Amino acid sequence: MSARTLPSAAPWLRRATIDLDAYRSNLGRLRELVAPAELMAVVKADGYGHGATHLAAAALEVGVRWFGTLDLRNAHELRAAGFRPPAGPDGTADPDAVALFAWQFSFTETFERAVSERIDLGISSLAQLESVARAVEAVSQASSPDSGGAVDPALTALVHLNVDTGLHRDGVLPADWEPLVTRAVELVGAGVIRLRGIYSHLAEASDDDDTDSAVLLTEAVERANTLGARFDRRHLTASSAGMERPELRLDMVRMGSNTYGIPVTDGVSAADRGLTPVMTLSARVARVKRIAAGTGVSYDYTYRAPHETTVALVPVGYADGVSRRAQHGVSVALRGKRYPIVGRVAMDQFLIDVGDDPVEVGDEVTLFGTGSRGEMTVGEWADVIGTIGEEVCSGIGSRVPRAYLSEGADLSEGAGLSESADL
Ligand SMILES: *Cc1c(COP(=O)(O)O)cnc(C)c1O
């Protein structure tokens, strides 16, 4: 047999289309909404599954200069992709510089790369602050061994102190606040750190709880001020309160879900907010079968056809982030009409019952998206399976190729035809 030639342009089988125009438009709308507060675009978890580097490049084009990455890995990836670090001790010299804010670190993190790449660091303990100070000294010493121990101002660490105002995840409890601030003030005096911010994160349990948290943050700022600390900015809210509670926006709002067009409040759609869902999840029908009344399909035969019907195989499963719970109530769109998922969702595929309607192998199925093809939005999908859109989007697996749309054009390699049929 001759050597097998791999198809170079086989039609894609499954994909997530990321609409960068929608993302830019959402960002524009949200920046206007929160102004004069600044908008930080949160791109943690690889941009909630959308692809952080592509998103950040699009956001940069519309003037976003702050990105929340959660961890250092995501931040280092963005620096490696060419997102320029803030220059100088105050970090404001370069208008194209991008601040990358990280706040979850390994227990053994030494912060040296973070300091040299000028990542903004959310600090939750005295021990972390000391590690950052040691990193500044080490990196400074390595870059200019003859400086006699003086800190290079270009290496001043960019620190945000994190106050726990009720969520009880990270952040410093009020009892530990004074020693942390006292040490931070010393380090500012020595040129080792700059206090770029003070912040907290809301529990969103109720408006009153959030108000209490905001009061605690204000008290923390006041106590810190009496200890000689000055913060460049205060930030507290994410998508929900950033949208609903203008008085809590302070100097900066950290938004993820809203920027992706994922509604964050029950009963309110992205469209109601003037936002557009950024991700569309699609697959192509892989097989079509006519089955007799009473026939069981997929594992455990949890569905039996009530009458003779046609079932179509959709090659996406729970390994791709389609929950097994989607069997109960999720419908997907094909040729502009919705059809229910029937039987168990398997690791790699599920079935839909299309009745007597025409369907062919290769037909495009839209699982969720903007709704323009009759499909559910990710918000509706999430409601049906009892979760939130953030979980659905960030759970879309690495086996699903991302295709990027910008100014109407498909930016992905091979214009979306690059995925081989790998069922
Ligand atoms: C994830 C996260 C955000 C963004 O939350 P959304 O509700 O998606 O806007 C903001 N701040 C912190 C600390 C977070 O962990």
Short mmCIF file of C-alpha atoms and ligand atoms in Angstrom, two decimals:
data_model
loop_
_atom_site.label_atom_id
_atom_site.label_comp_id
_atom_site.label_asym_id
_atom_site.label_seq_id
_atom_site.Cartn_x
_atom_site.Cartn_y
_atom_site.Cartn_z
CA MET A 1 0.00 0.00 0.00
CA SER A 2 1.22 3.48 -0.75
CA ALA A 3 1.86 5.91 2.06
CA ARG A 4 -1.34 7.42 3.32
CA THR A 5 -1.75 11.11 2.67
CA LEU A 6 -3.49 12.94 5.45
CA PRO A 7 -6.34 15.13 4.29
CA SER A 8 -5.14 18.72 4.52
CA ALA A 9 -8.50 20.38 4.48
CA ALA A 10 -11.01 17.92 5.90
CA PRO A 11 -14.09 19.69 7.20
CA TRP A 12 -14.03 20.36 10.93
CA LEU A 13 -15.98 18.02 13.14
CA ARG A 14 -16.39 20.17 16.23
CA ARG A 15 -15.30 23.67 17.05
CA ALA A 16 -15.77 26.70 19.21
CA THR A 17 -15.98 29.90 17.22
CA ILE A 18 -14.75 32.91 19.14
CA ASP A 19 -16.18 36.16 17.80
CA LEU A 20 -13.57 38.81 18.54
CA ASP A 21 -15.83 41.53 17.12
CA ALA A 22 -18.43 40.65 19.75
CA TYR A 23 -15.72 40.64 22.42
CA ARG A 24 -14.45 44.08 21.39
CA SER A 25 -17.99 45.42 21.25
CA ASN A 26 -18.77 44.05 24.74
CA LEU A 27 -15.58 45.62 26.07
CA GLY A 28 -16.43 48.98 24.52
CA ARG A 29 -19.87 48.93 26.05
CA LEU A 30 -18.59 47.90 29.47
CA ARG A 31 -15.79 50.47 29.48
CA GLU A 32 -18.35 53.17 28.78
CA LEU A 33 -20.62 51.81 31.48
CA VAL A 34 -18.00 51.71 34.25
CA ALA A 35 -16.20 54.97 33.33
CA PRO A 36 -14.58 56.85 34.98
CA ALA A 37 -13.57 53.58 36.66
CA GLU A 38 -11.10 51.55 34.61
CA LEU A 39 -12.05 48.14 33.19
CA MET A 40 -9.80 45.17 33.86
CA ALA A 41 -10.55 42.36 31.40
CA VAL A 42 -10.34 39.09 33.30
CA VAL A 43 -8.82 36.40 31.07
CA LYS A 44 -8.06 33.73 33.66
CA ALA A 45 -8.55 30.05 32.80
CA ASP A 46 -7.33 30.83 29.29
CA GLY A 47 -9.98 33.47 28.90
CA TYR A 48 -12.84 31.34 30.31
CA GLY A 49 -12.02 28.81 27.61
CA HIS A 50 -12.02 31.34 24.76
CA GLY A 51 -8.21 31.66 24.43
CA ALA A 52 -6.52 34.39 26.47
CA THR A 53 -3.86 35.49 23.99
CA HIS A 54 -6.29 36.13 21.13
CA LEU A 55 -8.66 37.92 23.48
CA ALA A 56 -5.98 40.12 24.99
CA ALA A 57 -4.77 41.15 21.53
CA ALA A 58 -8.32 42.13 20.57
CA ALA A 59 -8.85 43.98 23.86
CA LEU A 60 -5.61 45.89 23.42
CA GLU A 61 -6.93 47.22 20.10
CA VAL A 62 -9.87 48.85 21.85
CA GLY A 63 -7.77 50.39 24.60
CA VAL A 64 -7.94 47.86 27.44
CA ARG A 65 -4.69 48.08 29.43
CA TRP A 66 -5.43 45.89 32.44
CA PHE A 67 -5.81 42.11 32.31
CA GLY A 68 -6.58 39.72 35.14
CA THR A 69 -4.86 36.39 34.65
CA LEU A 70 -5.30 34.76 38.10
CA ASP A 71 -2.02 32.84 37.91
CA LEU A 72 1.50 33.58 36.75
CA ARG A 73 1.47 30.97 33.99
CA ASN A 74 -1.23 32.87 32.09
CA ALA A 75 0.58 36.14 32.78
CA HIS A 76 3.95 34.80 31.55
CA GLU A 77 2.25 33.48 28.41
CA LEU A 78 0.96 36.96 27.63
CA ARG A 79 4.36 38.56 28.25
CA ALA A 80 5.93 35.90 25.99
CA ALA A 81 3.34 36.76 23.33
CA GLY A 82 4.63 40.36 23.36
CA PHE A 83 2.37 42.24 25.76
CA ARG A 84 4.76 44.90 27.00
CA PRO A 85 5.32 45.44 30.70
CA PRO A 86 4.74 48.78 32.43
CA ALA A 87 7.97 50.76 32.70
CA GLY A 88 9.37 52.74 35.61
CA PRO A 89 8.54 52.52 39.29
CA ASP A 90 5.00 53.84 38.86
CA GLY A 91 4.36 51.70 35.83
CA THR A 92 2.79 54.48 33.79
CA ALA A 93 5.50 55.62 31.40
CA ASP A 94 4.54 53.55 28.34
CA PRO A 95 1.01 54.12 26.98
CA ASP A 96 1.03 50.73 25.23
CA ALA A 97 2.19 48.86 28.30
CA VAL A 98 -0.16 46.26 29.63
CA ALA A 99 -0.71 45.50 33.29
CA LEU A 100 -1.17 41.80 34.02
CA PHE A 101 -2.72 41.15 37.40
CA ALA A 102 -2.15 37.76 39.05
CA TRP A 103 -3.31 36.76 42.52
CA GLN A 104 -3.12 32.98 42.91
CA PHE A 105 0.34 31.53 43.43
CA SER A 106 2.07 28.26 44.17
CA PHE A 107 3.05 27.74 47.83
CA THR A 108 6.70 27.78 46.77
CA GLU A 109 6.48 30.71 44.35
CA THR A 110 9.64 32.84 44.45
CA PHE A 111 8.25 35.67 42.25
CA GLU A 112 11.55 36.31 40.47
CA ARG A 113 10.17 35.93 36.97
CA ALA A 114 7.04 37.81 38.02
CA VAL A 115 9.17 40.73 39.24
CA SER A 116 11.35 40.82 36.14
CA GLU A 117 8.27 40.70 33.90
CA ARG A 118 6.55 43.35 36.02
CA ILE A 119 3.41 41.39 36.75
CA ASP A 120 0.99 43.13 39.12
CA LEU A 121 0.74 40.90 42.17
CA GLY A 122 -2.27 40.46 44.45
CA ILE A 123 -0.75 39.80 47.86
CA SER A 124 -2.64 37.96 50.59
CA SER A 125 -0.08 37.50 53.37
CA LEU A 126 3.05 38.87 54.97
CA ALA A 127 4.94 35.75 53.87
CA GLN A 128 4.04 36.44 50.24
CA LEU A 129 5.09 40.06 50.59
CA GLU A 130 8.47 38.99 51.99
CA SER A 131 8.95 36.58 49.06
CA VAL A 132 8.25 39.42 46.65
CA ALA A 133 10.76 41.65 48.47
CA ARG A 134 13.42 38.92 48.29
CA ALA A 135 12.68 38.48 44.58
CA VAL A 136 13.15 42.19 43.90
CA GLU A 137 16.53 42.12 45.68
CA ALA A 138 17.63 38.97 43.86
CA VAL A 139 16.58 40.15 40.41
CA SER A 140 18.02 43.62 41.02
CA GLN A 141 21.34 42.16 42.21
CA ALA A 142 21.50 39.85 39.18
CA SER A 143 20.76 42.65 36.71
CA SER A 144 23.19 45.19 38.23
CA PRO A 145 25.69 43.46 40.56
CA ASP A 146 27.64 46.71 41.09
CA SER A 147 24.73 48.77 42.40
CA GLY A 148 25.71 48.19 46.02
CA GLY A 149 22.36 46.60 46.83
CA ALA A 150 20.23 49.50 45.60
CA VAL A 151 17.01 48.43 43.92
CA ASP A 152 16.72 49.09 40.21
CA PRO A 153 13.58 51.32 39.91
CA ALA A 154 12.60 49.37 36.78
CA LEU A 155 12.24 46.33 39.03
CA THR A 156 10.07 47.82 41.76
CA ALA A 157 7.42 45.17 42.41
CA LEU A 158 3.85 46.16 41.56
CA VAL A 159 1.81 45.14 44.57
CA HIS A 160 -1.92 45.13 45.33
CA LEU A 161 -2.87 44.26 48.89
CA ASN A 162 -5.82 41.89 49.09
CA VAL A 163 -8.29 42.38 51.95
CA ASP A 164 -10.64 39.57 52.93
CA THR A 165 -13.95 41.38 53.33
CA GLY A 166 -16.12 38.31 53.72
CA LEU A 167 -15.49 35.75 51.02
CA HIS A 168 -12.95 33.93 53.19
CA ARG A 169 -10.92 32.67 50.27
CA ASP A 170 -7.68 34.61 49.85
CA GLY A 171 -6.98 38.07 51.23
CA VAL A 172 -5.85 39.25 54.64
CA LEU A 173 -8.29 39.27 57.56
CA PRO A 174 -8.61 42.59 59.44
CA ALA A 175 -6.60 41.20 62.39
CA ASP A 176 -3.55 40.66 60.16
CA TRP A 177 -3.92 43.94 58.30
CA GLU A 178 -1.66 46.25 60.33
CA PRO A 179 1.52 44.17 60.24
CA LEU A 180 1.13 43.67 56.49
CA VAL A 181 0.60 47.37 55.81
CA THR A 182 3.44 48.38 58.14
CA ARG A 183 5.85 46.14 56.28
CA ALA A 184 4.51 47.29 52.90
CA VAL A 185 5.10 50.94 53.87
CA GLU A 186 8.72 50.08 54.79
CA LEU A 187 9.22 48.37 51.43
CA VAL A 188 7.72 51.33 49.57
CA GLY A 189 10.19 53.58 51.41
CA ALA A 190 13.07 51.35 50.31
CA GLY A 191 11.92 51.45 46.69
CA VAL A 192 11.28 47.71 46.71
CA ILE A 193 7.55 47.78 46.00
CA ARG A 194 4.93 50.18 44.79
CA LEU A 195 1.39 49.96 46.16
CA ARG A 196 -0.44 49.80 42.85
CA GLY A 197 -3.67 48.85 44.49
CA ILE A 198 -5.80 47.64 47.34
CA TYR A 199 -8.62 45.27 46.56
CA SER A 200 -11.14 42.68 47.64
CA HIS A 201 -13.64 40.34 46.02
CA LEU A 202 -17.36 40.18 46.80
CA ALA A 203 -19.40 37.18 47.91
CA GLU A 204 -22.50 38.45 46.05
CA ALA A 205 -24.70 36.78 48.65
CA SER A 206 -26.92 39.87 48.87
CA ASP A 207 -26.68 43.62 48.27
CA ASP A 208 -26.40 44.18 52.02
CA ASP A 209 -23.54 41.70 52.34
CA ASP A 210 -21.73 43.41 49.48
CA THR A 211 -22.27 46.80 51.07
CA ASP A 212 -20.77 45.45 54.32
CA SER A 213 -17.74 44.24 52.34
CA ALA A 214 -17.33 47.64 50.71
CA VAL A 215 -17.40 49.28 54.15
CA LEU A 216 -14.69 46.88 55.37
CA LEU A 217 -12.54 47.74 52.36
CA THR A 218 -12.97 51.47 53.01
CA GLU A 219 -11.98 50.94 56.66
CA ALA A 220 -8.91 49.00 55.55
CA VAL A 221 -7.90 51.87 53.26
CA GLU A 222 -8.35 54.37 56.08
CA ARG A 223 -6.31 52.34 58.55
CA ALA A 224 -3.61 51.86 55.94
CA ASN A 225 -3.57 55.61 55.26
CA THR A 226 -2.98 56.33 58.94
CA LEU A 227 -0.01 53.93 58.75
CA GLY A 228 1.40 55.94 55.84
CA ALA A 229 0.24 53.77 52.93
CA ARG A 230 -1.03 55.34 49.69
CA PHE A 231 -2.65 53.14 47.06
CA ASP A 232 -2.79 54.02 43.36
CA ARG A 233 -6.24 52.44 42.99
CA ARG A 234 -8.96 50.52 44.81
CA HIS A 235 -10.87 47.68 43.17
CA LEU A 236 -13.67 45.50 44.45
CA THR A 237 -16.32 44.49 41.93
CA ALA A 238 -16.51 41.86 39.20
CA SER A 239 -19.22 41.48 36.53
CA SER A 240 -22.30 41.37 38.68
CA ALA A 241 -21.80 44.19 41.17
CA GLY A 242 -19.75 46.12 38.60
CA MET A 243 -22.91 46.21 36.50
CA GLU A 244 -25.53 46.62 39.24
CA ARG A 245 -23.80 48.71 41.90
CA PRO A 246 -22.22 51.84 40.37
CA GLU A 247 -21.30 53.15 43.82
CA LEU A 248 -19.04 50.14 44.41
CA ARG A 249 -17.00 50.47 41.21
CA LEU A 250 -14.29 52.55 42.91
CA ASP A 251 -11.28 53.02 40.61
CA MET A 252 -11.35 49.78 38.66
CA VAL A 253 -13.78 46.95 37.88
CA ARG A 254 -12.54 43.42 37.13
CA MET A 255 -14.90 41.83 34.62
CA GLY A 256 -14.85 38.38 33.09
CA SER A 257 -18.32 36.97 32.38
CA ASN A 258 -19.82 40.20 31.05
CA THR A 259 -17.01 40.60 28.54
CA TYR A 260 -17.81 37.13 27.14
CA GLY A 261 -21.51 37.95 26.88
CA ILE A 262 -22.39 35.50 29.62
CA PRO A 263 -25.28 36.83 31.70
CA VAL A 264 -24.54 36.90 35.40
CA THR A 265 -27.96 37.58 36.84
CA ASP A 266 -30.85 35.14 36.80
CA GLY A 267 -33.42 35.94 34.19
CA VAL A 268 -31.34 38.62 32.46
CA SER A 269 -29.91 37.73 29.08
CA ALA A 270 -26.74 39.08 27.53
CA ALA A 271 -28.89 40.80 24.90
CA ASP A 272 -30.86 42.63 27.63
CA ARG A 273 -27.51 44.10 28.65
CA GLY A 274 -26.48 45.01 25.11
CA LEU A 275 -23.84 42.27 25.23
CA THR A 276 -23.24 39.50 22.69
CA PRO A 277 -22.16 35.94 23.50
CA VAL A 278 -18.60 35.52 22.21
CA MET A 279 -18.42 31.72 21.97
CA THR A 280 -20.44 29.52 19.61
CA LEU A 281 -20.05 25.77 20.01
CA SER A 282 -20.74 23.70 16.89
CA ALA A 283 -20.30 20.21 15.51
CA ARG A 284 -21.23 18.41 12.33
CA VAL A 285 -23.60 15.47 12.10
CA ALA A 286 -21.42 12.37 11.88
CA ARG A 287 -24.07 9.71 11.22
CA VAL A 288 -27.80 9.46 10.58
CA LYS A 289 -30.01 6.46 11.37
CA ARG A 290 -33.68 5.66 10.95
CA ILE A 291 -34.88 3.63 13.92
CA ALA A 292 -38.13 1.79 14.71
CA ALA A 293 -40.55 2.65 17.52
CA GLY A 294 -39.32 1.31 20.86
CA THR A 295 -35.63 1.30 19.89
CA GLY A 296 -33.27 2.26 22.75
CA VAL A 297 -30.31 4.55 21.98
CA SER A 298 -26.96 5.27 23.63
CA TYR A 299 -25.74 3.81 26.94
CA ASP A 300 -28.32 2.34 29.30
CA TYR A 301 -31.16 2.89 26.81
CA THR A 302 -32.45 5.77 28.92
CA TYR A 303 -34.33 6.89 25.80
CA ARG A 304 -36.50 4.72 23.60
CA ALA A 305 -37.99 6.18 20.44
CA PRO A 306 -41.73 6.61 21.00
CA HIS A 307 -42.32 6.05 17.28
CA GLU A 308 -40.29 5.48 14.14
CA THR A 309 -37.84 8.36 13.90
CA THR A 310 -34.45 9.61 12.71
CA VAL A 311 -31.54 10.06 15.11
CA ALA A 312 -28.41 12.03 14.24
CA LEU A 313 -25.02 11.55 15.89
CA VAL A 314 -23.30 14.73 17.12
CA PRO A 315 -19.58 14.15 17.77
CA VAL A 316 -19.08 16.12 21.01
CA GLY A 317 -19.28 14.65 24.47
CA TYR A 318 -18.46 15.23 28.08
CA ALA A 319 -14.73 15.11 27.37
CA ASP A 320 -15.37 18.25 25.34
CA GLY A 321 -17.33 19.89 28.14
CA VAL A 322 -20.87 18.86 27.21
CA SER A 323 -22.24 17.76 30.56
CA ARG A 324 -24.07 14.44 30.92
CA ARG A 325 -26.84 16.52 32.52
CA ALA A 326 -27.52 18.04 29.08
CA GLN A 327 -29.56 14.92 28.34
CA HIS A 328 -32.30 16.41 30.45
CA GLY A 329 -33.71 19.38 28.60
CA VAL A 330 -30.98 20.69 26.31
CA SER A 331 -31.83 21.13 22.63
CA VAL A 332 -29.41 21.97 19.85
CA ALA A 333 -30.06 23.77 16.56
CA LEU A 334 -29.88 22.21 13.12
CA ARG A 335 -31.13 23.87 9.94
CA GLY A 336 -32.65 26.61 12.11
CA LYS A 337 -34.71 24.28 14.30
CA ARG A 338 -34.13 22.89 17.79
CA TYR A 339 -33.89 19.17 18.50
CA PRO A 340 -33.53 17.50 21.89
CA ILE A 341 -30.52 15.54 23.03
CA VAL A 342 -31.78 11.98 23.58
CA GLY A 343 -30.19 9.24 25.63
CA ARG A 344 -26.91 9.46 27.49
CA VAL A 345 -24.28 12.01 26.54
CA ALA A 346 -21.13 9.90 26.11
CA MET A 347 -17.51 10.95 26.38
CA ASP A 348 -17.25 11.78 22.68
CA GLN A 349 -20.77 12.02 21.25
CA PHE A 350 -24.50 12.24 21.75
CA LEU A 351 -27.66 11.71 19.72
CA ILE A 352 -30.49 14.03 18.79
CA ASP A 353 -33.97 12.98 17.69
CA VAL A 354 -34.94 14.88 14.53
CA GLY A 355 -38.22 13.04 13.90
CA ASP A 356 -39.04 12.94 10.21
CA ASP A 357 -37.09 16.10 9.33
CA PRO A 358 -34.36 15.96 6.71
CA VAL A 359 -30.80 15.70 8.03
CA GLU A 360 -27.51 14.74 6.38
CA VAL A 361 -24.05 13.77 7.49
CA GLY A 362 -21.99 16.97 7.61
CA ASP A 363 -24.92 19.21 8.59
CA GLU A 364 -23.86 21.85 11.06
CA VAL A 365 -25.27 21.60 14.57
CA THR A 366 -25.07 24.63 16.84
CA LEU A 367 -24.99 23.66 20.51
CA PHE A 368 -25.00 27.18 21.90
CA GLY A 369 -24.18 30.65 20.60
CA THR A 370 -25.88 33.97 20.04
CA GLY A 371 -29.27 32.46 19.20
CA SER A 372 -29.17 33.72 15.61
CA ARG A 373 -29.42 30.19 14.20
CA GLY A 374 -32.17 29.17 16.57
CA GLU A 375 -29.73 27.80 19.16
CA MET A 376 -29.72 28.29 22.93
CA THR A 377 -27.38 30.86 24.42
CA VAL A 378 -24.83 29.57 26.89
CA GLY A 379 -26.94 31.19 29.62
CA GLU A 380 -30.03 29.16 28.66
CA TRP A 381 -27.91 26.02 28.37
CA ALA A 382 -26.44 26.60 31.81
CA ASP A 383 -29.87 27.23 33.35
CA VAL A 384 -31.17 23.92 32.01
CA ILE A 385 -28.30 21.89 33.43
CA GLY A 386 -28.25 23.81 36.72
CA THR A 387 -25.02 25.74 36.45
CA ILE A 388 -23.67 29.07 35.17
CA GLY A 389 -22.39 29.99 31.73
CA GLU A 390 -18.87 30.51 33.06
CA GLU A 391 -18.65 26.84 33.99
CA VAL A 392 -19.91 25.74 30.57
CA CYS A 393 -17.50 27.95 28.58
CA SER A 394 -14.43 27.31 30.71
CA GLY A 395 -15.18 23.58 30.60
CA ILE A 396 -15.03 23.31 26.80
CA GLY A 397 -12.16 20.89 26.34
CA SER A 398 -8.86 21.21 24.53
CA ARG A 399 -10.06 18.70 21.91
CA VAL A 400 -12.38 21.38 20.56
CA PRO A 401 -10.40 23.65 18.21
CA ARG A 402 -11.02 27.38 18.62
CA ALA A 403 -11.66 29.33 15.44
CA TYR A 404 -11.32 33.11 15.69
CA LEU A 405 -13.58 35.49 13.81
CA SER A 406 -12.49 39.07 13.38
CA GLU A 407 -14.11 41.74 11.24
CA GLY A 408 -16.27 39.01 9.82
CA ALA A 409 -13.27 36.97 8.62
CA ASP A 410 -12.09 33.64 9.94
CA LEU A 411 -8.59 34.10 11.36
CA SER A 412 -7.94 30.45 12.03
CA GLU A 413 -5.51 28.50 9.92
CA GLY A 414 -7.12 27.08 6.80
CA ALA A 415 -10.12 29.33 7.39
CA GLY A 416 -11.82 26.82 9.64
CA LEU A 417 -11.19 23.85 7.37
CA SER A 418 -8.00 22.80 9.10
CA GLU A 419 -9.41 20.19 11.43
CA SER A 420 -9.15 16.62 10.29
CA ALA A 421 -12.10 14.31 10.80
CA ASP A 422 -10.85 12.42 13.83
CA LEU A 423 -13.92 10.58 15.03
C1 LIG B 1 -12.91 35.57 38.33
C2 LIG B 1 -12.69 36.82 39.07
C3 LIG B 1 -13.21 38.03 38.57
C4 LIG B 1 -14.13 38.10 37.36
O1 LIG B 1 -15.38 37.57 37.72
P1 LIG B 1 -16.66 37.67 36.75
O2 LIG B 1 -17.82 37.44 37.64
O3 LIG B 1 -16.50 36.62 35.72
O4 LIG B 1 -16.65 39.02 36.17
C5 LIG B 1 -12.87 39.20 39.24
N1 LIG B 1 -12.09 39.17 40.34
C6 LIG B 1 -11.62 38.04 40.87
C7 LIG B 1 -10.78 38.09 42.08
C8 LIG B 1 -11.91 36.82 40.27
O5 LIG B 1 -11.45 35.68 40.79
#
